[in-house]
PDB file of C-alpha atoms in Angstrom:
ATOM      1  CA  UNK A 134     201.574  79.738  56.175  1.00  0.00           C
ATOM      2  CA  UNK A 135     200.731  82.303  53.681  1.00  0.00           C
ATOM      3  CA  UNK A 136     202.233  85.213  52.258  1.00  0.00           C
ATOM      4  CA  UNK A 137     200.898  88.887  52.410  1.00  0.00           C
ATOM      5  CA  UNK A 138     203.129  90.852  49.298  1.00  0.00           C
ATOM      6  CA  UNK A 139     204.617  87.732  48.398  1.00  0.00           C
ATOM      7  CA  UNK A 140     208.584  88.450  47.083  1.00  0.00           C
ATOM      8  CA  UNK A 141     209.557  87.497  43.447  1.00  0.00           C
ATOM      9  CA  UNK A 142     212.314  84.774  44.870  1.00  0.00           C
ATOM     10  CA  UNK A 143     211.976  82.929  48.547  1.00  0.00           C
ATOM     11  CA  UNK A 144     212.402  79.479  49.317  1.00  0.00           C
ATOM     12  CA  UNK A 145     211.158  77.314  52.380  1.00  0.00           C
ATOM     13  CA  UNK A 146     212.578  74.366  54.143  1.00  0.00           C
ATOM     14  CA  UNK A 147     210.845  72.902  56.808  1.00  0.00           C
ATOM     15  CA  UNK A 148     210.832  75.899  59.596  1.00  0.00           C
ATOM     16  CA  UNK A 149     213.480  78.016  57.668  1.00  0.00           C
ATOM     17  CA  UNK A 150     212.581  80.890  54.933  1.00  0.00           C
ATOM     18  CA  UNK A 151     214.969  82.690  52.328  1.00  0.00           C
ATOM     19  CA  UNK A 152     213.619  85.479  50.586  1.00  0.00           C
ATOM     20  CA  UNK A 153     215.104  88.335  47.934  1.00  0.00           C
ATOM     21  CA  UNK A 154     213.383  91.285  49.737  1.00  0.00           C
ATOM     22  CA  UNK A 155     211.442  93.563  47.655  1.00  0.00           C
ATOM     23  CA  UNK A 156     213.172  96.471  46.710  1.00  0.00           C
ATOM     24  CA  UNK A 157     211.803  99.975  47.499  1.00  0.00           C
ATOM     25  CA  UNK A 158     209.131  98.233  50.294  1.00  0.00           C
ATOM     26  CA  UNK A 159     208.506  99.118  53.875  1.00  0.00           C
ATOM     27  CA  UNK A 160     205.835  99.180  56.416  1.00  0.00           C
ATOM     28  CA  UNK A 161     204.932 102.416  58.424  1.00  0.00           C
ATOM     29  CA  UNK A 162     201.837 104.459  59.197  1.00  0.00           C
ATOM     30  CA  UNK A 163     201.578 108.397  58.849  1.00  0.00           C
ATOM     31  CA  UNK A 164     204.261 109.805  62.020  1.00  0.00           C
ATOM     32  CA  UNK A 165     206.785 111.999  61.667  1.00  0.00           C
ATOM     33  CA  UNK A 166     207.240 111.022  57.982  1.00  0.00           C
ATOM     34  CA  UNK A 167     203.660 111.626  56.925  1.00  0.00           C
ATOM     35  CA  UNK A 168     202.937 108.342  54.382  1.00  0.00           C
ATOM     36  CA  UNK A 169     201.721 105.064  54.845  1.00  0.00           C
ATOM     37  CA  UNK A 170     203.814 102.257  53.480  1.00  0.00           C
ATOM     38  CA  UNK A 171     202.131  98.462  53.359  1.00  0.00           C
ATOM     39  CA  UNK A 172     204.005  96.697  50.696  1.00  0.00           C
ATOM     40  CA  UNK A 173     206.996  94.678  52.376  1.00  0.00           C
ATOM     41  CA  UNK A 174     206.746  90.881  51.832  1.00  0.00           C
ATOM     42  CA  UNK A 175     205.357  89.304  55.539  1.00  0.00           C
ATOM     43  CA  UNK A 176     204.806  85.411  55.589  1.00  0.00           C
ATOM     44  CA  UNK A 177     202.448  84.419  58.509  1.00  0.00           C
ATOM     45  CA  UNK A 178     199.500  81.930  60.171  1.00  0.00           C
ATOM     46  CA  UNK A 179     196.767  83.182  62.048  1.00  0.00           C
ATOM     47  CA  UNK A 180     197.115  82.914  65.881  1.00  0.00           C
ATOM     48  CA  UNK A 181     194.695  83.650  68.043  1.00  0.00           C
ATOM     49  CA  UNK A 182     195.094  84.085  72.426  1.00  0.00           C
ATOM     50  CA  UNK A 183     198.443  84.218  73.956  1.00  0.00           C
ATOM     51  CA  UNK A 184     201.013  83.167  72.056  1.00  0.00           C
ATOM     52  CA  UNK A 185     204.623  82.882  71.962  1.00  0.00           C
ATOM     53  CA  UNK A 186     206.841  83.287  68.538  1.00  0.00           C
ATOM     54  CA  UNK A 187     210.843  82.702  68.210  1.00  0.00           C
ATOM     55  CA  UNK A 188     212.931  83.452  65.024  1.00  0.00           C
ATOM     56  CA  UNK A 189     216.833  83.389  63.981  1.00  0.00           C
ATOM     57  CA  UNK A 190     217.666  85.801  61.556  1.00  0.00           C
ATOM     58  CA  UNK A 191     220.180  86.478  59.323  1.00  0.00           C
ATOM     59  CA  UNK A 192     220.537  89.101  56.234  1.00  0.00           C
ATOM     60  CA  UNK A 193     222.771  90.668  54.398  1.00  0.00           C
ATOM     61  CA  UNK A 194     221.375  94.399  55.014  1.00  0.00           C
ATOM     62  CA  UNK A 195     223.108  96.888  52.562  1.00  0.00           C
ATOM     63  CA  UNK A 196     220.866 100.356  52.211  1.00  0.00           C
ATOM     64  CA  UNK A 197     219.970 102.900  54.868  1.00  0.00           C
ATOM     65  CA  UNK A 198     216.671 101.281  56.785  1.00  0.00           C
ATOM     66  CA  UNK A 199     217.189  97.707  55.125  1.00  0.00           C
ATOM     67  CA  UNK A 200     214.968  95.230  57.748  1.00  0.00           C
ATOM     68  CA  UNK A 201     213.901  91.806  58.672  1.00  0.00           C
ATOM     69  CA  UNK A 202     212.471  89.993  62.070  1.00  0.00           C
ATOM     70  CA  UNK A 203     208.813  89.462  63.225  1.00  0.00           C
ATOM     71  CA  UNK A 204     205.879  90.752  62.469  1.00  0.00           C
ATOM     72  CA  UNK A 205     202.319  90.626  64.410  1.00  0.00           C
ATOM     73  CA  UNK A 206     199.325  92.243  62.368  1.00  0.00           C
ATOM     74  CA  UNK A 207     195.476  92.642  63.030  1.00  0.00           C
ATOM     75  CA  UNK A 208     194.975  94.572  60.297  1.00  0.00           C
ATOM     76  CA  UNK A 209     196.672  97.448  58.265  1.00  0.00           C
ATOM     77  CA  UNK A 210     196.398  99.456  60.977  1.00  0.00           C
ATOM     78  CA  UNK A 211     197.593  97.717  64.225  1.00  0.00           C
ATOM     79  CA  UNK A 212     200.466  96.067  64.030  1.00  0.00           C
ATOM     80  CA  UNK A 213     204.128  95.509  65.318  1.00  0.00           C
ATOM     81  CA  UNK A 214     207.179  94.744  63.058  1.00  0.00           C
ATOM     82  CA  UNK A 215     210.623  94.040  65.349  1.00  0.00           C
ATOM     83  CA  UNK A 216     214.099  93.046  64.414  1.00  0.00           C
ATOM     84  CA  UNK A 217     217.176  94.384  62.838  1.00  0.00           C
ATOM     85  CA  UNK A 218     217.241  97.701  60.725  1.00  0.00           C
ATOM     86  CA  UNK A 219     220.129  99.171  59.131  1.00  0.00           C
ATOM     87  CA  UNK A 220     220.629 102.935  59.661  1.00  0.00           C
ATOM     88  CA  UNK A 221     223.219 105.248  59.358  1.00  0.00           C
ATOM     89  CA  UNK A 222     225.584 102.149  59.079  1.00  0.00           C
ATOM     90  CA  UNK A 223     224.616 101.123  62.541  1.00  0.00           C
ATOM     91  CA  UNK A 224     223.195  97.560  62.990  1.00  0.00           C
ATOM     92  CA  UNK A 225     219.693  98.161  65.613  1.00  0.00           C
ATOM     93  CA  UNK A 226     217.401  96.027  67.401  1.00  0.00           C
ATOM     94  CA  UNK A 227     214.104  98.451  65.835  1.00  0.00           C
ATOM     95  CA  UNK A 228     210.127  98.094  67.084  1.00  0.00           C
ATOM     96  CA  UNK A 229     207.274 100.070  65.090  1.00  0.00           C
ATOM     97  CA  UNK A 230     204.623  99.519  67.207  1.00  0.00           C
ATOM     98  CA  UNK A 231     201.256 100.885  65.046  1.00  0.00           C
ATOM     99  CA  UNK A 232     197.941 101.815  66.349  1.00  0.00           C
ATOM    100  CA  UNK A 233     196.988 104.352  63.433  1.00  0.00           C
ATOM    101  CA  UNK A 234     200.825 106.193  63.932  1.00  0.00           C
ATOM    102  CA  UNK A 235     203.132 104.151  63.920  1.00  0.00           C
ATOM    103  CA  UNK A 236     206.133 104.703  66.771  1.00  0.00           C
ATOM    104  CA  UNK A 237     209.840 103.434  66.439  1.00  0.00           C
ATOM    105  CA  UNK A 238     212.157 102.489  69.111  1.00  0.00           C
ATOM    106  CA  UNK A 239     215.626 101.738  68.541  1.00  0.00           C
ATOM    107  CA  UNK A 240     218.454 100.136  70.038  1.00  0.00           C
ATOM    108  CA  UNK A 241     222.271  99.917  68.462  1.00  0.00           C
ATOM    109  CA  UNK A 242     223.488  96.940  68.761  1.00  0.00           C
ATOM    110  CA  UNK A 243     227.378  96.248  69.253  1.00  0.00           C
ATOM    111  CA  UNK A 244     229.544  95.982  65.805  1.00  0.00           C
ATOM    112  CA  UNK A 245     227.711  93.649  63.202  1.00  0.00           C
ATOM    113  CA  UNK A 246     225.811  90.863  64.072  1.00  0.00           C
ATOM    114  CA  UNK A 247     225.537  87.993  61.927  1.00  0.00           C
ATOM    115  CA  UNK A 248     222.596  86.902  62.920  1.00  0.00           C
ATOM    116  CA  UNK A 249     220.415  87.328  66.324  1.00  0.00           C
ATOM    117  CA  UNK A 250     217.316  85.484  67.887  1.00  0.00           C
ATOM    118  CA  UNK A 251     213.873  87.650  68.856  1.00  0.00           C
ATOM    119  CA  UNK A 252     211.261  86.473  70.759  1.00  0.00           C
ATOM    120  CA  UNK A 253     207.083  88.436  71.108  1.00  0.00           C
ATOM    121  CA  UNK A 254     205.163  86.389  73.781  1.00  0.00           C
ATOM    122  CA  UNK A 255     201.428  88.204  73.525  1.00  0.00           C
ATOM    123  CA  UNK A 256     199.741  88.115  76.716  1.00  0.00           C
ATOM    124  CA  UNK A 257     196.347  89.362  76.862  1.00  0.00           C
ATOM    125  CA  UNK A 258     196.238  93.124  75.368  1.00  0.00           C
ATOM    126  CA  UNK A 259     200.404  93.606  75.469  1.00  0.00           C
ATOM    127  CA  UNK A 260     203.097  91.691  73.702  1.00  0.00           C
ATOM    128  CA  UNK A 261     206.488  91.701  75.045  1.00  0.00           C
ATOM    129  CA  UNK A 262     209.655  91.840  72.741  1.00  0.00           C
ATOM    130  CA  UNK A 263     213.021  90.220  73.455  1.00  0.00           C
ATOM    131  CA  UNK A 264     216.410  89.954  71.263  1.00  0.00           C
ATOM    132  CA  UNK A 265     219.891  87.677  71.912  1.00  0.00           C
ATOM    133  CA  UNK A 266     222.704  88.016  70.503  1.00  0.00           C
ATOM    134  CA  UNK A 267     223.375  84.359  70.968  1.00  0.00           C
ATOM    135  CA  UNK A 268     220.046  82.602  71.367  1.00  0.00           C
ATOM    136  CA  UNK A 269     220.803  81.854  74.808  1.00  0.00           C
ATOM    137  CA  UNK A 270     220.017  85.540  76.614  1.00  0.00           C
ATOM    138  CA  UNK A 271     217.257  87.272  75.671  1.00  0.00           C
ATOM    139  CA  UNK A 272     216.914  90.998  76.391  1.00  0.00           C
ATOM    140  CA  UNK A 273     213.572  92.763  76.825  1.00  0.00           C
ATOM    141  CA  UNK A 274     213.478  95.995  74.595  1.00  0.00           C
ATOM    142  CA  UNK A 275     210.033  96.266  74.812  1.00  0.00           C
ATOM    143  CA  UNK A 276     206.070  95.906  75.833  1.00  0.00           C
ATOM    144  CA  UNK A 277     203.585  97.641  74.005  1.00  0.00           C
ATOM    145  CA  UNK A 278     199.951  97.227  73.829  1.00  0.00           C
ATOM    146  CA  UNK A 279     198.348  95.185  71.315  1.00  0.00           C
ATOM    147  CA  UNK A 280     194.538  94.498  70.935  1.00  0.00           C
ATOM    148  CA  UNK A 281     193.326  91.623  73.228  1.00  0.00           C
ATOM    149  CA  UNK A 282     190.935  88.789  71.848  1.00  0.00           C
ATOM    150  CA  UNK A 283     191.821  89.542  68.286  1.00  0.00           C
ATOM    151  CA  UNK A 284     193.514  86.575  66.317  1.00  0.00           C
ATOM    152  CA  UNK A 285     196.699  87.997  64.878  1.00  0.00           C
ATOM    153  CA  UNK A 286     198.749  86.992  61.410  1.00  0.00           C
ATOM    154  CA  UNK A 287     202.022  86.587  63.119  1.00  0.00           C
ATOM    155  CA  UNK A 288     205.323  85.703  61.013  1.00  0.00           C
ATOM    156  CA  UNK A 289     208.294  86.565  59.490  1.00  0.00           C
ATOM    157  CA  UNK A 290     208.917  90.151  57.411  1.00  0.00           C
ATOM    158  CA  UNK A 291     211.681  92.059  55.609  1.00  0.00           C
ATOM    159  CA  UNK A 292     211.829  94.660  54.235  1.00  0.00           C
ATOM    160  CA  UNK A 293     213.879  97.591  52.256  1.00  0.00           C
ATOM    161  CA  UNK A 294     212.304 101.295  51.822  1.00  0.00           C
ATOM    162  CA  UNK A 295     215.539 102.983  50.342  1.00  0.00           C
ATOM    163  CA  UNK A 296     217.433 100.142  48.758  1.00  0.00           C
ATOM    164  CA  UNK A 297     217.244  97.225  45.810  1.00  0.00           C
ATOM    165  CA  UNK A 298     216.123  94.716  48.073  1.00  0.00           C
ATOM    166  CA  UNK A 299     218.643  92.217  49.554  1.00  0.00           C
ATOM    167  CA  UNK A 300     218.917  88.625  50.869  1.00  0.00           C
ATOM    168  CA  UNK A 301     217.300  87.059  54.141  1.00  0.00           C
ATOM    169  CA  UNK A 302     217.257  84.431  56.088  1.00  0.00           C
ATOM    170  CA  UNK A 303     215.214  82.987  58.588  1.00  0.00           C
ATOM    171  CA  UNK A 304     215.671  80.082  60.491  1.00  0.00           C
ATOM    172  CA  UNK A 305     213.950  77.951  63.306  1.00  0.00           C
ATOM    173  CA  UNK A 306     210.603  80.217  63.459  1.00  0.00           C
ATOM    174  CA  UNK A 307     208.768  78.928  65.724  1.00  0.00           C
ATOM    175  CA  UNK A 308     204.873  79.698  67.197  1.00  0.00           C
ATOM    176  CA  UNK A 309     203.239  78.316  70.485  1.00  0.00           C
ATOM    177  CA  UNK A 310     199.574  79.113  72.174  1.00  0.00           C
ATOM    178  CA  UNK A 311     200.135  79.764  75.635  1.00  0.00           C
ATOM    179  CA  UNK A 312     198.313  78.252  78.084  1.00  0.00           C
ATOM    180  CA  UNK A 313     195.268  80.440  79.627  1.00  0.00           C
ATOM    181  CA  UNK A 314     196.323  81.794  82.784  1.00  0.00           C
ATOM    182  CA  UNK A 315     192.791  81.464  84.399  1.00  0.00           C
ATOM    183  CA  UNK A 316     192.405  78.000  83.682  1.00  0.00           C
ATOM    184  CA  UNK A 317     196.098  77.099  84.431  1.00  0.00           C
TER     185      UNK A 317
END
C-alpha cells in the first residue's frame, strides 16, 4: 500500500487505517462547478483484471461535503470515489464517477449512520457499487463504466473540500482478483 497526498496524521493496523483528513481537500473534475480538485489523501495497491474491494467505514464528518469510502483511479482523469458525504446535514451514500467530468449521484441515507460497509466488484469495462447499513445487505446504487484492461490504484480516500479536516476510520478493507470468467 502506498499513499497518493499522504495526510499529516494516519495510523495503520493490520487491514484497518485512521487518518486526520486534510483540511480544505477534495477530488472532482471540471462539471457544474468548473475546477479540478486532486489533493484528498487516497491510500491504495495496484490491481489489475476483475477485482472485488470491501471497506467499513466510520468518521466523524462535521463540514458541508466532508467524505470518506473507496476510491478506484487510472489516472487523474478516470476515476470513481464512493462512500459517505455530508451535505446539507444529511448523511449520503455519494458516487463521482470521472471520465474527464466528473458526475455525482447521491443517495440520503436514513438518520446518522455510524458506520456502513461498501463494496466495487470491477468486471471487465464496468464496476458495480454496493453499500449496507449493517454489513450483512448490500444495496446496489450503482454501475458505471470504467476502462477495461487497465490496472487500477484501488483503496481507501477521505476527504474535506469546505471544512478543517476531520477523523476517519477504516476498517477490514479488503481486495480480491476475480476469477476470469472465460477460463472459469
Amino acid at each position: 500500500m502506498e499513499w497518493y497526498n499522504e495526510p499529516a496524521k494516519w495510523s495503520v493496523d493490520e487491514d484497518n487505517l485512521t487518518m486526520a483528513v486534510t483540511p480544505k481537500s477534495d477530488y472532482w473534475r471540471k462539471t457544474h462547478y468548473g475546477f479540478t480538485a486532486d489533493d484528498g489523501p487516497f491510500y491504495f495497491c495496484n490491481v489489475s483484471g476483475d477485482f472485488e474491494v470491501s471497506v467499513k467505514i466510520t468518521g466523524d464528518y462535521q463540514f458541508q461535503y466532508d467524505q470518506m469510502g473507496l476510491m478506484l483511479r487510472i489516472d487523474d482523469k478516470h476515476w470513481i470515489k464512493t462512500g459517505i458525504e455530508y451535505v446539507d446535514g444529511v448523511y449520503k451514500f455519494s458516487a463521482v464517477v470521472t471520465n474527464d467530468f466528473s458526475s455525482w449521484n447521491v443517495i440520503p441515507l436514513p438518520g446518522k449512520p455510524v458506520s456502513i460497509w461498501i463494496r466495487a466488484i470491477r468486471k471487465k469495462d464496468a464496476v458495480e457499487i454496493f453499500y449496507s447499513m449493517d454489513g450483512i445487505i448490500f444495496i446496489l446504487s450503482n454501475l458505471a463504466y470504467f476502462h477495461e484492461n487497465q490496472s487500477a490504484m484501488v483503496g481507501m480516500m477521505a476527504a474535506s473540500p469546505t471544512g478543517e479536516g476531520f477523523n476517519a476510520a477504516f476498517e477490514h478493507f479488503c481486495v480480491k482478483n476475480l476469477p476470469d470468467e472465460k477460463n472459469g
